[in-house]
């Protein structure tokens, strides 16, 4: 197998999207995605068993769609890649089992890929090689992290993460409180545009000095996030309006909630970059499509002299192209295949870029 511009097929099944992507080096050839989101709407969130069964139904059609779009056959592929974690255990198992079967059937080397680092790796498909001195802010339904990326294929460090709800999860829960449906992110982003973000001062979790510390003596949670208290504050706010028999100002609450989330997320990401000497920041994950998050992060990065990079929305949500893109970088860096003896790891750390 040549490592110059390897043709890699990637499979993603960590949550409710079944994705198969094909890349040649840093060129995107296909990015087929099948979502089971509509099957989870009535539950107000992803149901793992439903997601797993949906992956079983969608994987082969999605694989065929990607191969047809790229105009290649399985025999043409140099390497296979699959998300091994983190994610929902049952959902991960479907993708990993399929990838192992394909590897055995074709004799192609298989790479087990970290889902979170793949959200960073997808940047090479939309803007070329990633810059040095890079930080990454990942914001999605299941994850909110700040990473330091010293070498995409071999050296990634976790700087901060949520200690309870992820930002996207908080959006879903607050949207349910406000009667806005699921998924909550797009619904809140849309209605917040007509609200006043300063109407209600909701708490900014883990931003007090006892958590943050100082630059010289950083606190335990200096770069970490917490959104459970914010979610509770919104619930109490709604209850107070209901108890008084007053109309709930949904747009103002949505805007104020969103401002609390993006204020903390962007300020801590910029703080981490400045203190870690990182001159570039990549924003990834499904919540990267949020208009206020993009706007505020761009403004704060510009003020701090940090270059911001955001892949196009279709590459920010979970997809197979990001798995293939990271695997291609691993191949080109001389990384060894994972074989077929590895298992899924629902809590796979970012330091484990491959298994």
Coordinates of C-alpha atoms in Angstrom, one line a residue:
X1 CA 0.0 0.0 0.0
X2 CA 1.3 3.4 -0.9
X3 CA 1.4 6.0 1.8
X4 CA 1.7 9.0 -0.5
X5 CA -2.0 9.5 -1.1
X6 CA -3.8 6.5 0.3
X7 CA -7.4 5.8 -0.7
X8 CA -9.2 5.2 2.6
X9 CA -12.8 4.2 3.4
X10 CA -14.0 5.3 6.8
X11 CA -17.1 4.0 8.8
X12 CA -18.7 6.0 11.6
X13 CA -21.5 4.7 13.8
X14 CA -20.9 6.2 17.3
X15 CA -24.3 7.7 17.8
X16 CA -27.3 8.2 15.5
X17 CA -25.6 8.8 12.1
X18 CA -24.4 6.0 9.9
X19 CA -21.6 7.4 7.9
X20 CA -19.3 6.1 5.2
X21 CA -16.7 8.4 3.7
X22 CA -13.9 7.9 1.1
X23 CA -10.9 10.1 0.8
X24 CA -7.7 10.0 -1.2
X25 CA -5.0 11.7 0.9
X26 CA -6.7 15.0 1.8
X27 CA -9.2 14.9 -1.1
X28 CA -12.8 14.1 -0.2
X29 CA -14.4 11.7 -2.7
X30 CA -17.6 10.7 -0.9
X31 CA -19.4 11.4 2.3
X32 CA -22.6 9.3 2.6
X33 CA -24.6 9.7 5.8
X34 CA -27.9 8.1 7.0
X35 CA -29.4 9.6 10.1
X36 CA -31.9 7.9 12.4
X37 CA -32.7 11.2 14.1
X38 CA -36.4 11.1 13.1
X39 CA -36.8 7.8 15.0
X40 CA -35.6 9.5 18.3
X41 CA -37.7 12.6 18.1
X42 CA -40.7 11.3 20.1
X43 CA -38.3 10.4 22.9
X44 CA -36.5 13.7 23.0
X45 CA -33.1 12.2 22.7
X46 CA -31.1 9.3 21.2
X47 CA -32.2 5.8 22.3
X48 CA -29.1 3.6 22.0
X49 CA -31.0 0.4 21.0
X50 CA -32.9 2.2 18.3
X51 CA -29.7 3.8 17.0
X52 CA -27.9 0.4 16.9
X53 CA -30.7 -1.2 14.9
X54 CA -30.8 1.7 12.5
X55 CA -27.1 1.3 11.9
X56 CA -27.7 -2.4 11.0
X57 CA -30.3 -1.4 8.4
X58 CA -28.4 1.6 7.0
X59 CA -24.8 0.4 6.8
X60 CA -24.8 -1.6 3.6
X61 CA -26.9 1.0 1.6
X62 CA -24.7 3.8 2.9
X63 CA -21.6 1.9 2.0
X64 CA -22.9 1.3 -1.6
X65 CA -23.8 5.0 -1.9
X66 CA -20.3 6.1 -0.9
X67 CA -18.6 3.7 -3.3
X68 CA -20.9 4.8 -6.2
X69 CA -20.3 8.5 -5.5
X70 CA -16.5 8.1 -5.3
X71 CA -16.6 5.9 -8.4
X72 CA -14.4 3.2 -6.8
X73 CA -14.7 -0.4 -5.8
X74 CA -13.7 -2.0 -2.5
X75 CA -10.7 -3.6 -4.3
X76 CA -9.4 -0.1 -5.1
X77 CA -9.3 0.9 -1.4
X78 CA -5.9 1.0 0.2
X79 CA -7.1 0.9 3.8
X80 CA -10.3 0.7 5.9
X81 CA -11.0 2.8 9.1
X82 CA -13.7 2.7 11.7
X83 CA -14.7 4.7 14.8
X84 CA -13.7 2.6 17.8
X85 CA -14.8 5.2 20.4
X86 CA -15.9 7.2 22.2
X87 CA -19.6 6.7 21.6
X88 CA -22.6 4.5 22.4
X89 CA -21.3 0.9 22.9
X90 CA -24.0 -0.9 20.9
X91 CA -23.8 1.6 18.0
X92 CA -20.0 1.4 17.9
X93 CA -20.2 -2.4 17.8
X94 CA -22.2 -2.3 14.6
X95 CA -19.6 -0.2 12.7
X96 CA -16.7 -2.1 14.1
X97 CA -18.1 -5.5 13.2
X98 CA -18.8 -4.3 9.7
X99 CA -15.3 -2.9 9.3
X100 CA -13.7 -6.1 10.6
X101 CA -15.8 -8.2 8.2
X102 CA -14.8 -6.0 5.3
X103 CA -11.1 -6.2 6.3
X104 CA -11.3 -10.0 6.5
X105 CA -13.1 -10.3 3.2
X106 CA -10.8 -7.9 1.3
X107 CA -7.5 -8.3 3.0
X108 CA -7.3 -4.5 3.5
X109 CA -5.6 -3.1 6.6
X110 CA -7.9 -1.7 9.2
X111 CA -7.4 1.3 11.5
X112 CA -9.4 1.9 14.7
X113 CA -10.0 5.6 14.9
X114 CA -10.8 8.0 17.8
X115 CA -14.1 9.8 17.1
X116 CA -13.1 13.1 18.8
X117 CA -9.7 13.4 17.1
X118 CA -11.5 12.6 13.8
X119 CA -13.5 15.8 14.3
X120 CA -10.2 17.6 14.2
X121 CA -8.8 15.5 11.3
X122 CA -11.7 16.4 9.1
X123 CA -10.2 19.9 8.8
X124 CA -7.7 18.6 6.3
X125 CA -10.5 18.1 3.8
X126 CA -11.7 21.7 4.1
X127 CA -8.7 24.0 3.9
X128 CA -5.7 21.6 3.5
X129 CA -3.0 20.7 6.0
X130 CA -3.7 21.7 9.6
X131 CA -1.4 24.5 11.0
X132 CA 1.1 24.0 13.7
X133 CA 0.4 25.4 17.2
X134 CA -3.2 24.1 17.0
X135 CA -6.0 23.9 19.6
X136 CA -9.4 22.4 19.0
X137 CA -12.8 23.2 20.5
X138 CA -15.2 20.3 20.0
X139 CA -18.9 21.0 20.8
X140 CA -21.5 18.4 20.1
X141 CA -24.5 16.5 21.6
X142 CA -22.2 14.2 23.6
X143 CA -18.9 16.0 23.9
X144 CA -17.5 19.4 24.8
X145 CA -13.7 19.5 24.9
X146 CA -10.7 21.6 24.4
X147 CA -7.7 19.8 22.8
X148 CA -4.1 20.6 22.1
X149 CA -3.0 19.1 18.8
X150 CA 0.8 18.8 18.6
X151 CA 0.7 16.0 15.9
X152 CA -2.7 15.0 14.5
X153 CA -1.7 11.4 13.9
X154 CA 0.2 10.8 17.1
X155 CA 0.1 13.5 19.8
X156 CA -3.2 15.0 21.0
X157 CA -3.8 16.2 24.6
X158 CA -7.1 16.8 26.4
X159 CA -7.0 20.3 28.1
X160 CA -10.5 20.5 29.3
X161 CA -13.9 18.8 29.1
X162 CA -17.4 18.9 30.5
X163 CA -17.8 17.3 33.9
X164 CA -21.5 16.6 33.4
X165 CA -23.8 17.5 30.4
X166 CA -22.3 18.3 27.1
X167 CA -23.3 21.6 25.5
X168 CA -25.5 19.9 22.9
X169 CA -27.2 17.7 25.5
X170 CA -28.0 20.9 27.5
X171 CA -29.5 22.4 24.4
X172 CA -31.8 19.3 23.9
X173 CA -32.9 19.4 27.5
X174 CA -33.6 23.1 27.6
X175 CA -35.5 22.9 24.3
X176 CA -37.7 20.2 25.8
X177 CA -38.4 22.5 28.8
X178 CA -39.4 25.3 26.4
X179 CA -41.5 23.0 24.2
X180 CA -39.3 23.4 21.2
X181 CA -38.8 19.8 20.3
X182 CA -35.8 17.7 19.3
X183 CA -33.1 18.3 18.3
X184 CA -32.8 21.3 20.5
X185 CA -29.7 23.0 19.0
X186 CA -31.2 24.3 15.8
X187 CA -34.5 25.1 17.5
X188 CA -33.0 27.2 20.2
X189 CA -30.6 28.9 17.7
X190 CA -33.5 29.9 15.5
X191 CA -35.8 31.2 18.2
X192 CA -33.0 32.9 20.1
X193 CA -32.5 35.4 17.2
X194 CA -35.8 37.0 18.2
X195 CA -34.9 37.2 22.0
X196 CA -32.9 39.3 24.3
X197 CA -29.7 37.5 25.4
X198 CA -29.4 39.9 28.3
X199 CA -32.9 39.4 29.6
X200 CA -31.9 36.8 32.2
X201 CA -28.5 36.3 33.7
X202 CA -28.1 32.6 33.8
X203 CA -25.1 31.1 35.6
X204 CA -21.7 30.5 33.9
X205 CA -20.6 27.1 35.3
X206 CA -17.0 26.7 36.6
X207 CA -16.0 30.3 36.0
X208 CA -15.6 31.4 39.7
X209 CA -12.0 31.9 40.9
X210 CA -12.2 28.8 43.1
X211 CA -12.6 26.7 40.0
X212 CA -10.5 28.7 37.6
X213 CA -7.5 29.5 39.8
X214 CA -5.0 31.8 38.1
X215 CA -2.5 31.4 35.2
X216 CA 0.3 30.8 37.7
X217 CA -1.8 28.5 39.9
X218 CA -4.6 27.1 37.7
X219 CA -7.6 25.5 39.4
X220 CA -8.6 22.0 38.8
X221 CA -11.4 23.0 36.3
X222 CA -9.7 26.0 34.6
X223 CA -10.5 24.7 31.1
X224 CA -13.5 22.4 32.1
X225 CA -17.2 23.0 31.5
X226 CA -20.4 22.3 33.5
X227 CA -23.9 22.8 32.1
X228 CA -26.1 20.9 34.6
X229 CA -26.5 24.0 36.8
X230 CA -27.4 26.1 33.9
X231 CA -30.0 23.6 32.8
X232 CA -31.5 23.6 36.3
X233 CA -31.5 27.4 36.4
X234 CA -33.6 27.4 33.2
X235 CA -36.0 24.9 34.7
X236 CA -36.5 27.0 37.8
X237 CA -37.0 30.1 35.7
X238 CA -39.7 28.4 33.6
X239 CA -41.4 27.1 36.8
X240 CA -41.5 30.6 38.3
X241 CA -43.3 32.0 35.3
X242 CA -45.8 29.1 35.4
X243 CA -46.4 29.6 39.1
X244 CA -47.2 33.3 38.6
X245 CA -49.5 32.4 35.7
X246 CA -47.5 34.5 33.3
X247 CA -46.6 33.8 29.7
X248 CA -43.2 32.2 29.4
X249 CA -40.9 34.5 27.3
X250 CA -39.5 31.6 25.3
X251 CA -37.3 33.7 22.9
X252 CA -35.7 35.6 25.8
X253 CA -35.0 32.5 27.8
X254 CA -33.6 30.7 24.7
X255 CA -31.4 33.6 23.9
X256 CA -30.2 34.1 27.5
X257 CA -29.5 30.3 27.8
X258 CA -27.6 30.3 24.5
X259 CA -25.5 33.3 25.5
X260 CA -24.5 31.6 28.8
X261 CA -23.3 28.5 26.9
X262 CA -21.4 30.2 24.2
X263 CA -19.9 32.8 26.6
X264 CA -18.3 30.1 28.7
X265 CA -17.3 27.8 25.8
X266 CA -15.6 30.6 23.8
X267 CA -13.9 32.3 26.7
X268 CA -12.4 29.1 28.0
X269 CA -11.3 28.0 24.5
X270 CA -9.5 31.3 23.9
X271 CA -8.1 31.3 27.4
X272 CA -6.6 27.8 26.8
X273 CA -5.1 28.9 23.5
X274 CA -3.5 32.0 25.0
X275 CA -2.1 30.2 28.0
X276 CA -0.9 27.2 26.0
X277 CA 0.7 29.3 23.4
X278 CA -1.6 28.1 20.6
X279 CA -2.0 30.4 17.7
X280 CA -4.7 28.5 15.8
X281 CA -8.1 27.1 16.8
X282 CA -10.3 24.6 15.0
X283 CA -14.0 24.5 15.9
X284 CA -15.7 21.1 15.3
X285 CA -18.7 19.0 16.3
X286 CA -22.4 19.3 15.5
X287 CA -22.9 22.5 17.6
X288 CA -20.3 24.2 15.4
X289 CA -23.3 25.1 13.2
X290 CA -24.7 27.3 15.9
X291 CA -24.7 30.9 14.6
X292 CA -24.0 32.6 17.9
X293 CA -21.2 30.3 18.8
X294 CA -19.5 30.9 15.5
X295 CA -20.0 34.7 15.8
X296 CA -18.7 35.1 19.3
X297 CA -15.8 32.7 18.9
X298 CA -14.7 34.5 15.7
X299 CA -14.8 37.9 17.5
X300 CA -12.9 36.6 20.6
X301 CA -10.3 34.8 18.5
X302 CA -9.8 38.0 16.4
X303 CA -9.3 40.1 19.5
X304 CA -6.8 37.5 20.9
X305 CA -4.9 37.2 17.6
X306 CA -5.9 33.5 17.2
X307 CA -6.6 32.2 13.7
X308 CA -10.0 30.4 13.6
X309 CA -10.8 27.5 11.3
X310 CA -14.3 26.0 11.0
X311 CA -15.0 23.2 8.5
X312 CA -18.2 23.5 6.6
X313 CA -21.3 22.3 8.4
X314 CA -21.6 19.0 6.6
X315 CA -18.2 18.0 7.9
X316 CA -18.8 19.1 11.5
X317 CA -21.5 16.6 12.2
X318 CA -20.7 12.9 12.6
X319 CA -19.6 11.4 9.3
X320 CA -17.4 8.7 7.8
X321 CA -15.3 11.2 5.9
X322 CA -13.7 12.5 9.1
X323 CA -12.8 8.9 10.1
X324 CA -11.2 8.3 6.7
X325 CA -9.4 11.6 6.8
X326 CA -7.7 10.9 10.1
X327 CA -6.9 7.4 9.1
X328 CA -5.2 8.7 5.9
X329 CA -3.1 11.0 8.1
X330 CA -2.1 8.0 10.3
X331 CA -1.2 6.0 7.2
X332 CA 0.9 8.8 5.7
X333 CA 2.7 9.2 9.1
X334 CA 3.6 5.5 9.0
X335 CA 1.1 4.4 11.6
X336 CA 0.5 0.7 12.0
X337 CA -2.9 -0.9 11.3
X338 CA -5.0 -2.0 14.3
X339 CA -5.7 -5.5 13.0
X340 CA -9.0 -7.0 14.0
X341 CA -8.4 -7.9 17.7
X342 CA -9.4 -4.5 19.1
X343 CA -12.7 -3.9 20.8
X344 CA -14.9 -0.8 21.0
X345 CA -14.1 1.7 23.8
X346 CA -17.0 4.0 24.7
X347 CA -14.7 6.1 26.8
X348 CA -11.7 6.1 24.4
X349 CA -9.4 9.0 25.5
X350 CA -8.1 11.5 22.9
X351 CA -4.6 10.4 23.6
X352 CA -5.5 7.0 22.0
X353 CA -5.8 8.3 18.4
X354 CA -5.8 4.7 17.2
X355 CA -6.1 1.4 19.0

